[in-house]
Short mmCIF file of C-alpha atoms (C1' of nucleotides) in Angstrom, two decimals:
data_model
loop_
_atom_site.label_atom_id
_atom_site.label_comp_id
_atom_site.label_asym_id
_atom_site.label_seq_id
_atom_site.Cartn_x
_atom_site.Cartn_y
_atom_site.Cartn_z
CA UNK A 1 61.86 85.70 173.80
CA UNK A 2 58.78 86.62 171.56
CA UNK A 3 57.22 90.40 172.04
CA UNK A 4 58.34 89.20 176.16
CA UNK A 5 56.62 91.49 178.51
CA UNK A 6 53.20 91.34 176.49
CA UNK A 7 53.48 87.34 176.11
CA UNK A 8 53.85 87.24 180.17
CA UNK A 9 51.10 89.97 180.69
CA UNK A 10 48.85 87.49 177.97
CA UNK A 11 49.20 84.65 180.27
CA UNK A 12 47.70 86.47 183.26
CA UNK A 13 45.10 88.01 180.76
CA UNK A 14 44.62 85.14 178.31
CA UNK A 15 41.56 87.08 177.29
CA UNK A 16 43.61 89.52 175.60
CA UNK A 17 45.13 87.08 172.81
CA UNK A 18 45.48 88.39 169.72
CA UNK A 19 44.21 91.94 170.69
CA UNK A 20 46.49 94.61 170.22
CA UNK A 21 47.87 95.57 173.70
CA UNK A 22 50.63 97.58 174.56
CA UNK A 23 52.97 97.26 177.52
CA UNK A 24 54.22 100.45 179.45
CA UNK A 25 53.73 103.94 181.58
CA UNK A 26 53.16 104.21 185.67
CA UNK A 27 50.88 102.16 188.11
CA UNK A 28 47.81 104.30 186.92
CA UNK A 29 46.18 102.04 184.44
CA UNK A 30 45.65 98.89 186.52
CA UNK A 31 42.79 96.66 185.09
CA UNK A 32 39.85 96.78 187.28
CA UNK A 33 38.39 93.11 188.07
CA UNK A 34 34.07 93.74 187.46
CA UNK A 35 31.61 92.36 189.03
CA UNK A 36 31.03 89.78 187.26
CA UNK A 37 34.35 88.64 186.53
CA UNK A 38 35.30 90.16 183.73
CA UNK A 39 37.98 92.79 184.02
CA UNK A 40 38.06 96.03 182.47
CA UNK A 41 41.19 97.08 180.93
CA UNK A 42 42.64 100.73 179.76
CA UNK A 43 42.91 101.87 176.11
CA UNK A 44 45.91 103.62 174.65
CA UNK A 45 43.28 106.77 173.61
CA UNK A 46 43.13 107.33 178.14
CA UNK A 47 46.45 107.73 178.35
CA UNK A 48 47.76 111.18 179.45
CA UNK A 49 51.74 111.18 180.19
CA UNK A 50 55.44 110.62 179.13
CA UNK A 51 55.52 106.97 179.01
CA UNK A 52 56.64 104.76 176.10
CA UNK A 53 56.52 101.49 174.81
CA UNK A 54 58.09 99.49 176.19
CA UNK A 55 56.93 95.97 174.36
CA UNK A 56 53.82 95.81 171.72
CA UNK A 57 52.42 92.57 171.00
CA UNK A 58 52.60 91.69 167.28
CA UNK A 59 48.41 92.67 166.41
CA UNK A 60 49.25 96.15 167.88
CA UNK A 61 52.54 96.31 165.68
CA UNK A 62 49.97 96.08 162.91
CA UNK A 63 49.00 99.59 163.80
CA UNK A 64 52.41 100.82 163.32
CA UNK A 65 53.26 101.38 167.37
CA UNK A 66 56.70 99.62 168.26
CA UNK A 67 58.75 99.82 171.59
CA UNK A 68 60.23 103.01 172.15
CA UNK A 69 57.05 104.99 170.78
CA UNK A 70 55.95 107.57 173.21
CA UNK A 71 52.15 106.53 174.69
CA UNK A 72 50.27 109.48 173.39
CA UNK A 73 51.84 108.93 169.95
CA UNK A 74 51.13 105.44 170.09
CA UNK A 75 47.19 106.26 170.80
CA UNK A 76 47.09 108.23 167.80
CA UNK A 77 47.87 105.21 165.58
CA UNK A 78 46.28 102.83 167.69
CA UNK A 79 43.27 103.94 170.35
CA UNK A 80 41.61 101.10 171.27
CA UNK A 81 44.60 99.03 171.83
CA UNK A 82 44.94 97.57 175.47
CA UNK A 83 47.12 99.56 177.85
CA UNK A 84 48.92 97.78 180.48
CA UNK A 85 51.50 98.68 183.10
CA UNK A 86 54.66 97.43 183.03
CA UNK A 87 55.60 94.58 186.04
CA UNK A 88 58.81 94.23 186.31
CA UNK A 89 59.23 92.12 188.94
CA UNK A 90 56.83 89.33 186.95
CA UNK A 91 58.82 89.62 183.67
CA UNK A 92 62.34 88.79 186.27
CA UNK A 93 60.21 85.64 187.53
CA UNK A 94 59.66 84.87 183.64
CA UNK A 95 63.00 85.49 183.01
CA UNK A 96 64.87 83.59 185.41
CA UNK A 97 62.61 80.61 184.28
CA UNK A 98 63.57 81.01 180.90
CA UNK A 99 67.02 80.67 181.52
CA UNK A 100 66.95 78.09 184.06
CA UNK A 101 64.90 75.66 181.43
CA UNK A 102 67.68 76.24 178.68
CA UNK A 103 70.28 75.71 180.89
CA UNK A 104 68.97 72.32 181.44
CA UNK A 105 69.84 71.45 177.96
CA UNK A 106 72.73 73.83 177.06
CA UNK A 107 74.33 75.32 179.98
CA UNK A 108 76.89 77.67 178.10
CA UNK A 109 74.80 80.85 178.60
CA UNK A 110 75.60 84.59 178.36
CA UNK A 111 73.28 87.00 179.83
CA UNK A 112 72.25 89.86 177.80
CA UNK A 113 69.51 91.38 179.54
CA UNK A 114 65.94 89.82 180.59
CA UNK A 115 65.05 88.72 177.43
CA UNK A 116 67.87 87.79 175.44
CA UNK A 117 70.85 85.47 175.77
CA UNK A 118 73.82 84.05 173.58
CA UNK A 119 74.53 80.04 173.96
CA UNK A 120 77.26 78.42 172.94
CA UNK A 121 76.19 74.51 171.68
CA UNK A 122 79.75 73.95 170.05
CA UNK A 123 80.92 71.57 172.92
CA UNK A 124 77.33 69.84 173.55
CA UNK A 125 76.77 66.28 172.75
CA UNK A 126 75.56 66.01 169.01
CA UNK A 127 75.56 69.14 168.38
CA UNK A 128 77.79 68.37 165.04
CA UNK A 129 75.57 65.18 164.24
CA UNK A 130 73.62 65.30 160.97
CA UNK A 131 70.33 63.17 161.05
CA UNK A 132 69.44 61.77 157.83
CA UNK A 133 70.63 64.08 154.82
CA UNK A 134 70.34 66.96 157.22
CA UNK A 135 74.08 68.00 157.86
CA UNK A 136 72.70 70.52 160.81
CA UNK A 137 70.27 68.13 162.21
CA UNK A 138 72.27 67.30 165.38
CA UNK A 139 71.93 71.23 166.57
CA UNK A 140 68.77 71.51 164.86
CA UNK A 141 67.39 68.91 167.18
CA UNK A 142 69.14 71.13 170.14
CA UNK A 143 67.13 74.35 169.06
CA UNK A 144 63.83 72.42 169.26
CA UNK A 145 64.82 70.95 172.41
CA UNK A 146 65.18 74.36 173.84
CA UNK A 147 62.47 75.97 172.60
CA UNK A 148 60.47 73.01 173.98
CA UNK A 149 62.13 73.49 177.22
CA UNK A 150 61.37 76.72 177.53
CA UNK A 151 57.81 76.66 176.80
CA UNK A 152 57.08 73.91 178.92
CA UNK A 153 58.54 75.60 181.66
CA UNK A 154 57.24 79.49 180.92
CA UNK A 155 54.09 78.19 178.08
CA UNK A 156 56.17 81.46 176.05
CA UNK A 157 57.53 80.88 172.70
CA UNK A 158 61.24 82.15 171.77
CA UNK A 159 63.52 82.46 168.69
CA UNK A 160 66.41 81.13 167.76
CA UNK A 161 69.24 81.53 165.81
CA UNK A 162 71.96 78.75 165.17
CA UNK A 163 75.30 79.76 163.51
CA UNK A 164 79.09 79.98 164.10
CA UNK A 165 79.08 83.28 165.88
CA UNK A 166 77.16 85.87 168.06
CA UNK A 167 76.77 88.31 165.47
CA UNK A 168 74.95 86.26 162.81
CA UNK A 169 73.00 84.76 165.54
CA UNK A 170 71.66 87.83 166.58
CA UNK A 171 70.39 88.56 163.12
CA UNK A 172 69.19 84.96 162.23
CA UNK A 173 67.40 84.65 165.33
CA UNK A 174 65.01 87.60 164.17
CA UNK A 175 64.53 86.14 160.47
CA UNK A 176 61.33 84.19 161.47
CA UNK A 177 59.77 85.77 164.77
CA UNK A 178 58.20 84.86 166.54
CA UNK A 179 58.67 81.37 167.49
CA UNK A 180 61.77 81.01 164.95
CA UNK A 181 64.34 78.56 164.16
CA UNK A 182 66.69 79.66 161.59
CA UNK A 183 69.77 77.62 160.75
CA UNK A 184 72.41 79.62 159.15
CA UNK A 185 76.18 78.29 158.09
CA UNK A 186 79.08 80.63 156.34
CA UNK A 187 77.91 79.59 152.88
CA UNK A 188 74.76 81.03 153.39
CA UNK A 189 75.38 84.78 153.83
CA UNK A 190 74.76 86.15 150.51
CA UNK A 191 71.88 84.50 150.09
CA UNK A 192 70.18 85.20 153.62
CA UNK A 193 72.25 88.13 155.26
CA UNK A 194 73.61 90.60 152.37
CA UNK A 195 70.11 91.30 151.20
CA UNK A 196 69.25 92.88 154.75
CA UNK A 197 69.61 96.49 155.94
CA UNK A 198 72.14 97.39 157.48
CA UNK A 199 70.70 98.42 160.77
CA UNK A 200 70.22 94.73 161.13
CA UNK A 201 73.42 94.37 162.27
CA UNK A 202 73.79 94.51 166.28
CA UNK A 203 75.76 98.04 166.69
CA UNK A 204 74.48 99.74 163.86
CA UNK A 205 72.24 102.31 165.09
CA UNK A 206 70.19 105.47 164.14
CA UNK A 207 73.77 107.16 163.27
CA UNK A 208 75.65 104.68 161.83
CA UNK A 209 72.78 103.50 159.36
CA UNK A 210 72.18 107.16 158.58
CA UNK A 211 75.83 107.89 157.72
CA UNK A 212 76.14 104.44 155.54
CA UNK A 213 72.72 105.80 154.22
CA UNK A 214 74.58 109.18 153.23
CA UNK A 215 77.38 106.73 151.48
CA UNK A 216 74.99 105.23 149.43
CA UNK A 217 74.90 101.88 151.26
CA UNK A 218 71.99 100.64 152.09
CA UNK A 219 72.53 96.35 152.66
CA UNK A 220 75.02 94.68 154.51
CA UNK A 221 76.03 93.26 151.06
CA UNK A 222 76.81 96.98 150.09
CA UNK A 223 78.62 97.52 153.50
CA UNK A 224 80.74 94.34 152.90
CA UNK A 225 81.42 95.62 148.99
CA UNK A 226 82.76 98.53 150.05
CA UNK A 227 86.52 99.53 150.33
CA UNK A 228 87.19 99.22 154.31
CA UNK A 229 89.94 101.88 153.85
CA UNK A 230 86.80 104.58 152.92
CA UNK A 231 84.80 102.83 156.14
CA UNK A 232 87.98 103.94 158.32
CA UNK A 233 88.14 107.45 156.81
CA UNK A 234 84.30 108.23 157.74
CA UNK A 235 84.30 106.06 160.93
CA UNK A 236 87.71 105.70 162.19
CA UNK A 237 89.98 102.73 162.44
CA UNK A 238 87.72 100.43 165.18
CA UNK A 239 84.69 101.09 164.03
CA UNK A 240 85.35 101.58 160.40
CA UNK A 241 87.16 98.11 160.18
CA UNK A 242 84.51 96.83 162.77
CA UNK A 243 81.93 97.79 159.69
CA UNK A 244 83.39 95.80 157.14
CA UNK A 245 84.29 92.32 159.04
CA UNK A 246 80.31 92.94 160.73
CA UNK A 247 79.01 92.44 157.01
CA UNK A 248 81.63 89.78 156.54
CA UNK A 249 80.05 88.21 158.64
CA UNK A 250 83.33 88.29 160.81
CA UNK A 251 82.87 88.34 164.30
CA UNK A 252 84.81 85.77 167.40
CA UNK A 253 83.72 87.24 170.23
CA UNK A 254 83.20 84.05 173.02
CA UNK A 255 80.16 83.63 174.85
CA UNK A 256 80.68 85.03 178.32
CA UNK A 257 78.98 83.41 181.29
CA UNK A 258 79.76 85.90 183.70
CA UNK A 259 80.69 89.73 183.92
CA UNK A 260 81.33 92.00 187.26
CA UNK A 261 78.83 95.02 187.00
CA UNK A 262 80.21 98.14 185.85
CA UNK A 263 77.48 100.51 187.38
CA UNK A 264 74.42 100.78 189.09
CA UNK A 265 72.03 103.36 188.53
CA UNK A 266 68.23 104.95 189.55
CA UNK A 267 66.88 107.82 187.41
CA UNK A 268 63.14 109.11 187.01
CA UNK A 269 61.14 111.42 184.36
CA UNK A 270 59.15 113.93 185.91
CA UNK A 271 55.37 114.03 185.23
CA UNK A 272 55.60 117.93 184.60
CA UNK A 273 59.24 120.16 184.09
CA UNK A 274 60.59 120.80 187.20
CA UNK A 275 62.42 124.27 188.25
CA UNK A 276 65.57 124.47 190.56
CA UNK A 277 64.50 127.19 192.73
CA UNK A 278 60.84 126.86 192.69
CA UNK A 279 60.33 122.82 192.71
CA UNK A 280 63.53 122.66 195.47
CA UNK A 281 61.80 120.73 197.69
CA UNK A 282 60.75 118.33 195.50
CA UNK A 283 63.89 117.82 193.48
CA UNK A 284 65.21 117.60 196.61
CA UNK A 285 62.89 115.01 198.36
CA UNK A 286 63.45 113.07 195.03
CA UNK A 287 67.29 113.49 194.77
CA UNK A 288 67.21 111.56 198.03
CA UNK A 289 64.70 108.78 197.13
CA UNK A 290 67.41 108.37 193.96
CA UNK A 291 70.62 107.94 196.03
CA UNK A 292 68.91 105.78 198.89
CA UNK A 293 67.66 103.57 195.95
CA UNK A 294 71.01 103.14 194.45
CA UNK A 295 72.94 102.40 197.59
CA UNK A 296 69.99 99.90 198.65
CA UNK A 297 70.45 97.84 195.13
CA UNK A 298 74.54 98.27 195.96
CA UNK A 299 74.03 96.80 199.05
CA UNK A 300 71.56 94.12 198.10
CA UNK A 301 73.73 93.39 195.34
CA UNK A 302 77.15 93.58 197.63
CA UNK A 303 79.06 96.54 195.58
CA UNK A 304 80.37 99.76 196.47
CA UNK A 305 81.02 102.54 194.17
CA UNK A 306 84.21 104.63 194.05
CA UNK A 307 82.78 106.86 191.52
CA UNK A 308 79.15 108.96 192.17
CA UNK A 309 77.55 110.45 189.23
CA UNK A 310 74.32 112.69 188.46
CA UNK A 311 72.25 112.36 185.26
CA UNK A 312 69.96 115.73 184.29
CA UNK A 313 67.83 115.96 181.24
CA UNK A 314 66.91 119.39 180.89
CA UNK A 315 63.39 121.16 178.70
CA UNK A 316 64.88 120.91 175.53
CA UNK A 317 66.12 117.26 176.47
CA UNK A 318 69.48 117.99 176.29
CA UNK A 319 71.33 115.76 178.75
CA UNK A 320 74.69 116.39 180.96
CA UNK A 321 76.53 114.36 183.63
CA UNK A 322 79.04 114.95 186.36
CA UNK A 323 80.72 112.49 188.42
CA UNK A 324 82.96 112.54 191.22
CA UNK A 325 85.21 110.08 191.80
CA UNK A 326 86.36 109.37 195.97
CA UNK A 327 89.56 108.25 197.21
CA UNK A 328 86.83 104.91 198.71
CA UNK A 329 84.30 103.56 197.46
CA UNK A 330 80.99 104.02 199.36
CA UNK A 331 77.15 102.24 198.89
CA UNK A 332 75.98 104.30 202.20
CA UNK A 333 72.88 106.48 201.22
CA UNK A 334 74.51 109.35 203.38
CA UNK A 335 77.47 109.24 201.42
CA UNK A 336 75.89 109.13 198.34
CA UNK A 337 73.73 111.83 198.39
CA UNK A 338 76.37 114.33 199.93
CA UNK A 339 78.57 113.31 196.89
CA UNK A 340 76.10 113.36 194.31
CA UNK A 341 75.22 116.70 195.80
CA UNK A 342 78.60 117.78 195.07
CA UNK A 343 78.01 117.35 191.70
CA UNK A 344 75.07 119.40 191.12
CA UNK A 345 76.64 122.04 192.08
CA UNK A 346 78.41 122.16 189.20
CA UNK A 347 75.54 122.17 186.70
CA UNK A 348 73.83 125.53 185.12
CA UNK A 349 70.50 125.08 186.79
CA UNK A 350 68.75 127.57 184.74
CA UNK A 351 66.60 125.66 182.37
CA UNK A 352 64.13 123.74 183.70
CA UNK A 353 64.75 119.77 184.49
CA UNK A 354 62.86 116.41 182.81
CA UNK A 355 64.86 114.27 184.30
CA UNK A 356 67.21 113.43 187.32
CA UNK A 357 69.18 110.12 187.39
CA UNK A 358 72.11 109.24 190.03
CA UNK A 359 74.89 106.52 189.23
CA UNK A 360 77.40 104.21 190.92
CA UNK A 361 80.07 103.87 189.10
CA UNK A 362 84.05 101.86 189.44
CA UNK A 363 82.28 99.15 191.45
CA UNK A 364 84.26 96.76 194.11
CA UNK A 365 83.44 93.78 195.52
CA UNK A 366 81.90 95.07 199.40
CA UNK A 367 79.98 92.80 201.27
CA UNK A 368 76.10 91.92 201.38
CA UNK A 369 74.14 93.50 204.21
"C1'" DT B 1 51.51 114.14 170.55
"C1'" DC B 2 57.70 114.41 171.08
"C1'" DT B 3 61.10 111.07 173.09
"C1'" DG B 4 61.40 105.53 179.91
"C1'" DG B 5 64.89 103.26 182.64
"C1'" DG B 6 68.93 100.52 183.22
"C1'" DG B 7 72.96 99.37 181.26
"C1'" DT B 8 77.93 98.94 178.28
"C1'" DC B 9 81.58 100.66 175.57
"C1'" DC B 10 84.24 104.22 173.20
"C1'" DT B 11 86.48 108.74 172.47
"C1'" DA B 12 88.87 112.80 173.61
"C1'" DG B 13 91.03 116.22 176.39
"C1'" DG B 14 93.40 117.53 180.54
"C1'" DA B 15 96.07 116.63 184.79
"C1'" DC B 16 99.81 114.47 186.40
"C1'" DC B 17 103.85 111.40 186.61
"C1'" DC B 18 108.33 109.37 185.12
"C1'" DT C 1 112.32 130.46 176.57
"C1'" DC C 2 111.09 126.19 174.51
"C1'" DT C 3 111.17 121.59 174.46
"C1'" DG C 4 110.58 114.57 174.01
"C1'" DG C 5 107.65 110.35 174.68
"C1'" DG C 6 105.05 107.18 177.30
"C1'" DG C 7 101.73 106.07 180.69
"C1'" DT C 8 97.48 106.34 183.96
"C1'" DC C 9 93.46 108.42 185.85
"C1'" DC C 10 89.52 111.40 185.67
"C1'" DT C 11 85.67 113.70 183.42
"C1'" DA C 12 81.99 114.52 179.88
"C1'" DG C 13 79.52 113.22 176.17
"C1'" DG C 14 77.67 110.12 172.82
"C1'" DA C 15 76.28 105.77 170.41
"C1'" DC C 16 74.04 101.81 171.12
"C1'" DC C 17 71.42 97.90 173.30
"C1'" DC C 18 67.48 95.46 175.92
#
DNA sequence: TCTGGGGTCCTAGGACCC
DNA sequence: TCTGGGGTCCTAGGACCC
């Protein structure tokens, strides 16, 4: 989906088209409906917090904000840009439209997150038709189909990518945002995918692409010139040979239409640095709030977790974890707490704490309440 | 003006067992 | 006193993604 969060917040505020607005922070920048009518919204430059981005629309990208971007950063560049809070719940109801509208048409679907899936068209009717001297045209009729789908039922626009695996998917469907629809077969990878960075590549991060950097490669054409035997001795055998087939353009990895959770977690940022002994209470009182949120989305969900798990950020934003692991697994709040309690006792608690996160972890099947 | 929240997967060392 | 090879589980940290 297209810059998601800030399309859905532009069709509650269709005033706000092609204004640079920015999606994120708390509850505390609500806009205020006037008198007569109009609504008043928050600007970037009011912002005083630890927020991020968490989705800029594409005029505000102009400015040089992206997701990720802390707030008060992002006001620098950009000041009179919108501010809006983040809804989650609204972007779900978005998202579970979205899905259910391509599923009409192709019902292959893999989940990856609330914006983003993988669809497999290889088995769908036509899909290996050509129409007229268009070899592709069977799925390229698909792709419009869905994209019309999609908008009809959400009025957002999405991208697509059509090819003969995941990976180059990913990548094609980000070659003409937003409302893309790039066709790409084997034959076509010099041309449209070597020339790219290599951070382009779906598991090439902010390491990775600064260690290839350090190598001298910059392209995936470079990555996929280069000896794999040298990618295993800086990156070890899986990821090192991972490298080289990635830029190859290599990748069978099915489409996967369903996946048990692995964990379920709740963690929160405080406002201001928070002390152990003089903030107790409060880490305390929001310790609790943590663990009673995890076990309620256990239970909702109908998991228990055999493995409990604490998450501190400390000052200096170094991060450590501890987990427990029980001889049951539990999704009572009770239970929770006790044994994520166990676990802090085990942490140095002399720098001061950002942020505290609990986990559920080693998940089974328990049933619904 | 530093850096959210919810996830997955991988690695590596140690305990423990046969 | 010094020593094998294989396996599983647990813990902690880190890279990466949406």
């Amino acid at each position: 989906m297209d810059a998601f969060y800030a399309s859905v917040e532009l069709l509650r505020y269709p005033e706000l088209a092609g204004q640079p607005v920015v999606i994120g922070g708390g509850r505390r920048h609500q806009p205020v409906l006037l008198a007569d009518g109009t609504r008043r919204f928050a600007k970037l430059a009011d912002y005083a917090g630890r927020g991020v981005i968490t989705t800029a629309t594409y005029a505000a990208r102009d400015y040089g904000v992206h997701s990720g971007m802390g707030l008060m950063k992002a006001a620098a560049l950009a000041p009179q840009a919108v501010l809006l809070p983040t809804d989650f719940d609204e972007y779900r109801a978005y998202s579970r439209r979205f899905k259910a509208a391509v599923a009409e048409v192709a019902p292959v679907i893999e989940d990856r997150g609330i914006d983003e899936i993988y669809i497999d068209l290889s088995d769908l009717p036509g899909a290996q038709d050509s129409v007229g001297h268009d070899p592709f045209g069977g799925v390229r009729a698909l792709g419009l189909e869905i994209k019309n789908n999609v908008r009809r039922a959400t009025g957002l626009s999405c991208s697509i990518g059509i090819t003969p695996n995941k990976l180059l998917a990913k990548i094609a469907s980000e070659l003409d945002k937003p409302d893309g629809l790039t066709l790409l077969a084997r034959d076509d990878l010099p041309l449209r995918i070597w020339p790219l960075p290599v951070r382009r590549i779906n598991g090439i991060g902010p390491k990775a692409g600064a260690k290839l950097k350090a190598l001298g490669i910059d392209t995936i054409g470079q990555l996929a010139a280069h000896d794999p035997q040298d990618l295993v001795r800086h990156f070890g055998p899986n990821i090192g040979r991972w490298l080289h087939d990635a830029a190859c353009g290599i990748d069978d990895r099915p489409v996967v239409v369903f996946s048990e959770p692995v964990s379920m977690s709740r963690e929160t940022t405080f406002d201001r640095d928070l002390h152990a002994r003089r903030d107790r209470a409060e880490l305390g009182r929001v310790f609790t709030e943590l663990a009673e949120a995890v076990a309620q989305d256990l239970q909702r969900k109908g998991y228990a977790g055999r493995t409990i798990g604490i998450k501190l950020r400390f000052e200096d934003f170094k991060t450590v974890t501890r987990d427990l692991t029980l001889a049951d697994a539990i999704n009572d709040a009770k239970a929770i707490r006790h044994a994520a309690g166990l676990c802090l006792k085990r942490v140095d608690l002399s720098r001061r704490i950002r942020l505290l996160g609990v986990r559920a972890g080693n998940l089974a099947r328990s049933p619904a309440r």
